[in-house]
Amino acid sequence: MDVWKAAAERQRTHGDVLSLAAGQPSTPAPTPVLRATRHAVDTELLGYTETFGILALREAIAGYHRDRYGVDVDADDVVVTTGSSGAFTLLFLAAFDPGDTVVVARPGYPAYRNTLAALGCNVVELDCGPDTRYQPTVAMLEALDTPPAGLVVASPANPTGTMIEPDELAALARWCDDHGALLISDEIYHGIEFGTLSSSGTSVAPPETSTSWVTSRESVVVGSVSKYFSMTGWRLGWMLVPESLRPALQRLASNMTVCPPSISQFAAIEAFGAESRAELDGHVARYAANRELLLSGLPDLGITKLAPADGAFYVYADIAHLLGDETSTAWCSRLLHDTGLALAPGIDFDTVRGDETVRLSFAGSTADVSAALDRLAGWLPVP
Ligand SMILES: Cc1ncc(COP(=O)(O)O)c(C=O)c1O
């Protein structure tokens, strides 16, 4: 957010900002969603809705999970929330007590850690490196002194883009069930998956996407319209939740938000239809092209230590060799100052090693990604 502020200021003074810092699509909601929005404004009251969301949307979300993963989900399993951010707050409140230990991956999405800490939970970060695709494993959980109350995983992850193989996700789900831990599977980047690069540099078959509900209906799946569906500002997310958590979630949600935004609910039903999906898959094809540009262009600039970028729209890069005494935050400020290019420093994602990393988002246009590489090439020392 500090980078965004600095980039906005730079744009005001120089008008030349190119941002690969934001973690959001550069496209509006799909056309059928925009059509449905206009229709809803004309025909619906748009007052409060049921706390867990309107039935038609919950049915559409359940259908999406059934089609994608063959899991048996119906509308009663779905809780619609105010973004997945709203889902995490509700869920952490419902599932954990102050003092409970909840495990997250480092590097990882900072809001898990920050929200859990604000609620008085004891956050344990697992140090996840390249050898496990920056993802937690059962072996890491086994090494803990006592089983935690919960584990949060994200696949594809932010900031690394790495995915958990289906077998490993299933093993994590089983371990959590066996040890009384709640597995929370953040699946908000599902739909944005790529092939892994072979050693010759060509794409091979994408890693299979899986969901924790294939293995355990005691886990919680978190989804959102923000990423694949290109609807960040509509503030709509959802959870698939075990029955035991529903009464607490119902009471908390009705007190805290009453319901998710109703205009977004009516509109989002259309996001799951074939016409929207075709438009959205077009965005994913552009992300794939942008990703290839970065994965081949960055090594040419001497930036070779990159996380695998299996999915989502990020490349997470180790830039320690470029830093000298500088932190990556200072390096990003200097880059912005000298060239107008904004990247996200790693410190929020990894409070231990993030001073040596940056995240590049490739959710923008291919021309922007290409121009960003040109600016970097003109600024970095020749490798
Ligand atoms: C891994 C992950 N989870 C959750 C969120 C929150 O997304 P939203 O509240 O827009 O659904 C983000 C946002 O960047 C994210 O990267």
Coordinates of C-alpha atoms and ligand atoms in Angstrom, one line a residue:
M1 CA 0.0 0.0 0.0
D2 CA 3.0 2.4 0.7
V3 CA 4.3 1.6 -2.8
W4 CA 0.9 2.4 -4.3
K5 CA 0.9 5.7 -2.5
A6 CA 4.4 6.6 -3.7
A7 CA 3.5 5.5 -7.2
A8 CA 0.3 7.7 -7.2
E9 CA 2.5 10.6 -6.1
R10 CA 5.0 9.9 -8.8
Q11 CA 2.2 9.7 -11.4
R12 CA 1.0 13.1 -10.2
T13 CA 4.4 14.7 -10.5
H14 CA 5.9 12.9 -13.5
G15 CA 2.9 11.1 -15.2
D16 CA 5.1 8.1 -16.2
V17 CA 4.3 5.4 -13.7
L18 CA 4.3 1.8 -14.8
S19 CA 3.0 -0.4 -12.0
L20 CA 3.6 -4.1 -11.6
A21 CA 2.9 -3.7 -7.9
A22 CA -0.9 -4.2 -7.7
G23 CA -2.3 -7.7 -7.1
Q24 CA -5.4 -7.2 -9.2
P25 CA -6.6 -7.7 -12.8
S26 CA -6.4 -4.7 -15.1
T27 CA -9.8 -5.6 -16.7
P28 CA -13.3 -4.8 -15.6
A29 CA -15.9 -7.5 -14.6
P30 CA -17.0 -9.8 -17.5
T31 CA -19.6 -8.3 -19.8
P32 CA -22.6 -10.5 -18.6
V33 CA -21.9 -9.3 -15.1
L34 CA -22.0 -5.7 -16.2
R35 CA -25.3 -6.4 -18.0
A36 CA -26.7 -8.1 -15.0
T37 CA -25.7 -5.1 -12.8
R38 CA -27.7 -2.7 -15.0
H39 CA -30.7 -5.1 -14.9
A40 CA -30.5 -5.4 -11.1
V41 CA -30.4 -1.7 -10.7
D42 CA -33.6 -1.4 -12.8
T43 CA -35.5 -4.4 -11.3
E44 CA -34.3 -5.3 -7.8
L45 CA -34.9 -3.5 -4.5
L46 CA -31.2 -4.1 -3.6
G47 CA -31.9 -4.0 0.1
Y48 CA -30.4 -6.4 2.7
T49 CA -30.3 -10.0 1.6
E50 CA -30.0 -13.3 3.6
T51 CA -26.9 -13.2 5.7
F52 CA -25.2 -16.0 3.9
G53 CA -26.1 -14.6 0.5
I54 CA -29.0 -15.0 -2.0
L55 CA -29.9 -18.5 -3.0
A56 CA -29.3 -18.1 -6.7
L57 CA -25.7 -17.0 -6.1
R58 CA -25.0 -19.8 -3.6
E59 CA -26.4 -22.2 -6.1
A60 CA -24.1 -20.8 -8.8
I61 CA -21.1 -21.1 -6.6
A62 CA -22.0 -24.6 -5.5
G63 CA -22.4 -25.6 -9.3
Y64 CA -19.0 -24.1 -10.0
H65 CA -17.3 -26.3 -7.4
R66 CA -19.3 -29.4 -8.5
D67 CA -18.3 -28.8 -12.2
R68 CA -14.6 -28.0 -11.5
Y69 CA -13.8 -30.7 -8.9
G70 CA -16.6 -33.2 -8.9
V71 CA -17.3 -32.5 -5.2
D72 CA -20.8 -32.9 -3.8
V73 CA -21.6 -29.3 -2.8
D74 CA -25.0 -27.6 -2.5
A75 CA -26.1 -24.1 -1.7
D76 CA -26.3 -24.8 2.0
D77 CA -22.6 -25.4 2.1
V78 CA -21.9 -21.9 0.8
V79 CA -21.4 -18.8 2.8
V80 CA -21.1 -15.6 0.7
T81 CA -18.9 -12.9 2.3
T82 CA -17.7 -9.4 1.7
G83 CA -14.6 -10.4 -0.2
S84 CA -12.5 -13.3 0.9
S85 CA -11.0 -10.8 3.3
G86 CA -14.4 -10.7 5.0
A87 CA -14.5 -14.5 5.0
F88 CA -11.1 -14.7 6.8
T89 CA -12.2 -12.3 9.6
L90 CA -15.5 -14.1 10.1
L91 CA -13.9 -17.5 10.0
F92 CA -11.0 -16.7 12.3
L93 CA -13.5 -15.2 14.8
A94 CA -15.8 -18.2 14.6
A95 CA -13.2 -21.0 14.7
F96 CA -10.4 -19.7 17.0
D97 CA -10.0 -18.3 20.5
P98 CA -7.4 -15.9 21.7
G99 CA -4.2 -17.8 22.4
D100 CA -4.9 -20.5 19.8
T101 CA -2.0 -21.4 17.6
V102 CA -2.6 -21.0 13.9
V103 CA 0.0 -21.9 11.3
V104 CA 0.7 -20.1 8.1
A105 CA 3.4 -20.2 5.4
R106 CA 6.2 -17.7 5.2
P107 CA 6.4 -16.1 2.6
G108 CA 2.6 -15.7 2.5
Y109 CA -0.3 -13.3 2.2
P110 CA 0.2 -10.9 5.1
A111 CA -3.4 -10.4 6.0
Y112 CA -3.7 -13.9 7.5
R113 CA -0.9 -13.1 9.9
N114 CA -2.1 -9.6 10.7
T115 CA -5.8 -10.5 11.2
L116 CA -5.0 -13.5 13.3
A117 CA -2.6 -11.5 15.5
A118 CA -5.2 -8.7 15.9
L119 CA -7.6 -11.4 17.2
G120 CA -5.1 -12.5 19.8
C121 CA -4.1 -15.8 18.0
N122 CA -0.6 -17.1 18.3
V123 CA 0.6 -17.1 14.7
V124 CA 3.3 -19.7 13.8
E125 CA 5.0 -19.1 10.5
L126 CA 6.5 -22.1 8.7
D127 CA 9.7 -21.2 6.9
C128 CA 8.9 -22.4 3.4
G129 CA 11.6 -22.3 0.7
P130 CA 12.2 -23.5 -2.8
D131 CA 12.7 -27.1 -1.9
T132 CA 8.9 -27.4 -1.0
R133 CA 7.7 -24.9 -3.6
Y134 CA 7.4 -22.3 -0.8
Q135 CA 4.5 -24.4 0.6
P136 CA 3.9 -26.1 3.9
T137 CA 4.2 -29.9 4.1
V138 CA 3.0 -32.6 6.5
A139 CA 6.6 -33.1 7.7
M140 CA 6.7 -29.4 8.8
L141 CA 3.5 -30.0 10.8
E142 CA 4.9 -33.2 12.3
A143 CA 7.9 -31.2 13.5
L144 CA 5.7 -28.8 15.6
D145 CA 5.7 -29.3 19.4
T146 CA 1.9 -29.6 19.5
P147 CA -0.8 -29.7 16.8
P148 CA -2.1 -26.2 16.0
A149 CA -5.8 -25.2 16.1
G150 CA -5.6 -24.3 12.5
L151 CA -3.5 -24.2 9.3
V152 CA -4.0 -21.7 6.4
V153 CA -2.7 -22.7 3.0
A154 CA -3.0 -20.9 -0.3
S155 CA -2.6 -22.6 -3.7
P156 CA -1.8 -20.9 -6.0
A157 CA -0.2 -18.6 -3.4
N158 CA 0.5 -14.9 -3.1
P159 CA 3.4 -13.8 -3.5
T160 CA 5.0 -16.9 -5.0
G161 CA 2.3 -18.2 -7.3
T162 CA 3.3 -21.8 -6.3
M163 CA 0.8 -24.6 -6.0
I164 CA 0.4 -27.5 -3.7
E165 CA 0.3 -30.8 -5.5
P166 CA -3.1 -32.6 -5.1
D167 CA -1.6 -35.5 -3.1
E168 CA 0.1 -33.1 -0.7
L169 CA -3.1 -31.1 -0.2
A170 CA -4.9 -34.3 0.5
A171 CA -2.2 -35.3 3.0
L172 CA -2.4 -31.9 4.7
A173 CA -6.2 -32.3 5.0
R174 CA -6.0 -35.7 6.5
W175 CA -3.3 -34.6 8.9
C176 CA -5.4 -31.7 10.1
D177 CA -8.5 -34.0 10.5
D178 CA -6.4 -36.5 12.5
H179 CA -5.0 -33.8 14.7
G180 CA -8.1 -31.7 15.4
A181 CA -6.8 -28.8 13.4
L182 CA -8.9 -26.7 11.0
L183 CA -7.5 -26.6 7.5
I184 CA -8.4 -23.3 5.7
S185 CA -7.7 -23.6 2.0
D186 CA -7.4 -20.3 0.2
E187 CA -8.4 -21.1 -3.3
I188 CA -9.0 -17.5 -4.6
Y189 CA -6.5 -17.8 -7.4
H190 CA -8.1 -21.0 -8.8
G191 CA -8.7 -20.6 -12.5
I192 CA -5.3 -18.9 -13.0
E193 CA -2.9 -21.8 -13.4
F194 CA -0.1 -22.3 -15.9
G195 CA 2.3 -25.0 -17.0
T196 CA 5.5 -25.4 -15.2
L197 CA 8.6 -24.7 -17.2
S198 CA 10.7 -27.7 -18.3
S199 CA 14.5 -27.4 -18.2
S200 CA 14.4 -26.5 -21.9
G201 CA 12.2 -23.5 -21.1
T202 CA 9.0 -24.8 -22.8
S203 CA 5.8 -25.2 -20.9
V204 CA 4.7 -28.7 -19.7
A205 CA 1.3 -29.8 -18.5
P206 CA -0.1 -27.5 -15.7
P207 CA -0.1 -28.9 -12.2
E208 CA -3.5 -30.3 -11.4
T209 CA -5.6 -28.0 -9.3
S210 CA -7.3 -29.6 -6.3
T211 CA -9.5 -28.5 -3.5
S212 CA -9.3 -29.5 0.1
W213 CA -13.0 -30.6 0.0
V214 CA -12.1 -33.5 -2.2
T215 CA -10.5 -35.0 1.0
S216 CA -12.2 -33.3 3.9
R217 CA -15.5 -31.6 4.3
E218 CA -14.2 -30.6 7.8
S219 CA -11.9 -28.1 6.1
V220 CA -12.9 -24.7 4.9
V221 CA -12.5 -23.6 1.3
V222 CA -12.2 -19.9 0.6
G223 CA -13.1 -18.4 -2.8
S224 CA -13.5 -14.9 -4.2
V225 CA -14.6 -13.1 -7.4
S226 CA -11.5 -10.9 -7.1
K227 CA -8.9 -12.7 -9.1
Y228 CA -9.9 -15.1 -11.9
F229 CA -13.3 -13.4 -12.1
S230 CA -11.7 -9.9 -12.4
M231 CA -14.0 -8.3 -9.8
T232 CA -11.8 -7.0 -7.0
G233 CA -13.8 -3.9 -6.0
W234 CA -17.2 -5.7 -6.0
R235 CA -16.1 -7.1 -2.6
L236 CA -17.5 -10.6 -2.8
G237 CA -16.1 -13.8 -1.6
W238 CA -17.3 -17.1 -0.3
M239 CA -16.6 -20.1 1.9
L240 CA -17.5 -23.8 1.8
V241 CA -17.9 -24.5 5.5
P242 CA -18.5 -27.6 7.6
E243 CA -21.9 -27.7 9.3
S244 CA -20.4 -27.3 12.8
L245 CA -19.2 -23.8 12.0
R246 CA -22.4 -22.5 10.4
P247 CA -24.3 -21.3 13.5
A248 CA -21.4 -19.2 14.8
L249 CA -20.7 -17.8 11.3
Q250 CA -24.4 -16.9 11.0
R251 CA -24.5 -15.0 14.3
L252 CA -21.2 -13.2 13.6
A253 CA -22.0 -12.3 10.0
S254 CA -25.5 -11.0 10.8
N255 CA -24.1 -8.8 13.6
M256 CA -21.0 -7.6 11.7
T257 CA -22.1 -7.0 8.2
V258 CA -25.8 -8.1 8.0
C259 CA -25.1 -9.3 4.4
P260 CA -22.6 -9.0 1.6
P261 CA -23.2 -6.2 -0.9
S262 CA -26.5 -7.0 -2.7
I263 CA -25.8 -5.4 -6.0
S264 CA -22.6 -7.5 -6.3
Q265 CA -24.5 -10.6 -5.4
F266 CA -27.1 -10.2 -8.1
A267 CA -24.4 -9.4 -10.7
A268 CA -22.0 -12.1 -9.7
I269 CA -24.4 -14.9 -10.6
E270 CA -23.5 -14.2 -14.2
A271 CA -19.8 -14.6 -13.6
F272 CA -20.1 -18.4 -13.5
G273 CA -21.8 -18.7 -16.9
A274 CA -20.2 -19.8 -20.1
E275 CA -20.0 -16.4 -21.7
S276 CA -18.2 -14.9 -18.7
R277 CA -15.9 -17.9 -18.5
A278 CA -14.8 -17.5 -22.1
E279 CA -14.0 -13.8 -21.5
L280 CA -12.1 -14.6 -18.3
D281 CA -10.1 -17.4 -19.9
G282 CA -9.0 -14.8 -22.5
H283 CA -7.5 -12.8 -19.6
V284 CA -5.7 -16.0 -18.3
A285 CA -4.2 -16.5 -21.8
R286 CA -2.8 -12.9 -21.6
Y287 CA -1.4 -13.6 -18.1
A288 CA 0.3 -16.7 -19.5
A289 CA 1.9 -14.7 -22.2
N290 CA 3.0 -12.0 -19.7
R291 CA 4.4 -14.7 -17.4
E292 CA 6.5 -16.2 -20.2
L293 CA 7.9 -12.7 -20.9
L294 CA 9.0 -12.3 -17.3
L295 CA 10.3 -15.8 -16.9
S296 CA 12.5 -15.4 -19.9
G297 CA 13.3 -11.7 -19.6
L298 CA 14.3 -11.5 -15.9
P299 CA 17.1 -14.1 -16.2
D300 CA 18.5 -12.2 -19.1
L301 CA 18.8 -9.2 -16.7
G302 CA 20.6 -11.4 -14.1
I303 CA 17.5 -12.1 -12.0
T304 CA 17.5 -15.9 -12.0
K305 CA 16.2 -17.0 -8.6
L306 CA 12.4 -17.0 -9.3
A307 CA 9.7 -19.0 -7.6
P308 CA 8.0 -21.4 -10.0
A309 CA 4.9 -19.2 -10.7
D310 CA 2.6 -22.2 -11.2
G311 CA -0.5 -19.9 -11.0
A312 CA -1.9 -16.5 -9.8
F313 CA -0.2 -13.6 -11.5
Y314 CA 3.0 -13.0 -9.7
V315 CA 6.7 -13.7 -10.1
Y316 CA 8.5 -13.6 -6.8
A317 CA 12.2 -12.9 -7.3
D318 CA 15.3 -13.0 -5.0
I319 CA 17.3 -9.9 -5.8
A320 CA 19.8 -10.2 -2.9
H321 CA 22.8 -10.0 -5.3
L322 CA 21.6 -6.6 -6.6
L323 CA 21.2 -4.9 -3.2
G324 CA 24.5 -4.3 -1.5
D325 CA 23.6 -2.7 1.8
E326 CA 20.1 -1.7 0.6
T327 CA 16.8 -3.4 1.5
S328 CA 14.4 -4.4 -1.3
T329 CA 12.1 -1.6 0.0
A330 CA 14.8 1.0 -0.5
W331 CA 15.7 -0.6 -3.9
C332 CA 12.0 -0.4 -5.0
S333 CA 11.8 3.3 -4.0
R334 CA 15.0 4.1 -5.9
L335 CA 13.7 2.1 -9.0
L336 CA 10.4 4.1 -8.8
H337 CA 12.3 7.4 -8.4
D338 CA 14.7 6.7 -11.3
T339 CA 12.4 5.0 -13.8
G340 CA 8.7 5.3 -12.7
L341 CA 8.5 1.5 -12.4
A342 CA 6.6 0.3 -9.3
L343 CA 7.3 -3.2 -7.9
A344 CA 6.2 -4.6 -4.5
P345 CA 9.1 -5.3 -2.0
G346 CA 8.9 -8.6 -0.2
I347 CA 8.9 -7.5 3.4
D348 CA 5.2 -7.7 4.0
F349 CA 5.1 -11.3 2.6
D350 CA 8.2 -12.4 4.5
T351 CA 9.2 -10.5 7.6
V352 CA 12.5 -12.5 7.8
R353 CA 13.8 -12.7 4.2
G354 CA 11.5 -10.3 2.4
D355 CA 14.1 -7.5 2.5
E356 CA 15.8 -9.4 -0.3
T357 CA 12.9 -10.1 -2.6
V358 CA 10.4 -8.4 -4.8
R359 CA 7.0 -9.4 -6.3
L360 CA 6.2 -8.5 -9.9
S361 CA 2.5 -8.7 -10.8
F362 CA 1.8 -9.6 -14.5
A363 CA -2.0 -9.0 -14.4
G364 CA -1.6 -5.9 -16.6
S365 CA -1.2 -5.6 -20.4
T366 CA 1.5 -7.4 -22.2
A367 CA 2.8 -4.0 -23.5
D368 CA 3.2 -2.9 -19.8
V369 CA 5.1 -6.0 -18.8
S370 CA 7.4 -5.6 -21.9
A371 CA 7.9 -1.9 -21.1
A372 CA 8.7 -2.8 -17.5
L373 CA 11.4 -5.2 -18.6
D374 CA 12.9 -2.4 -20.9
R375 CA 13.0 0.0 -18.0
L376 CA 14.7 -2.6 -15.7
A377 CA 17.2 -3.3 -18.5
G378 CA 18.1 0.4 -18.8
W379 CA 18.5 0.7 -15.0
L380 CA 20.1 -2.4 -13.8
P381 CA 23.9 -3.0 -14.1
V382 CA 24.7 -5.2 -17.1
P383 CA 24.8 -8.8 -15.7
Ligands
LIG1 C1 -3.9 -15.1 -1.2 C2 -5.0 -14.0 -1.0 N1 -6.1 -14.3 -0.2 C3 -7.0 -13.3 -0.1 C4 -6.9 -12.1 -0.7 C5 -8.0 -11.1 -0.4 O1 -8.8 -10.9 -1.6 P1 -10.3 -10.4 -1.6 O2 -10.7 -9.9 -0.2 O3 -10.4 -9.3 -2.6 O4 -11.2 -11.6 -2.0 C6 -5.8 -11.8 -1.5 C7 -5.7 -10.4 -2.1 O5 -4.7 -10.1 -2.7 C8 -4.8 -12.8 -1.7 O6 -3.7 -12.5 -2.4

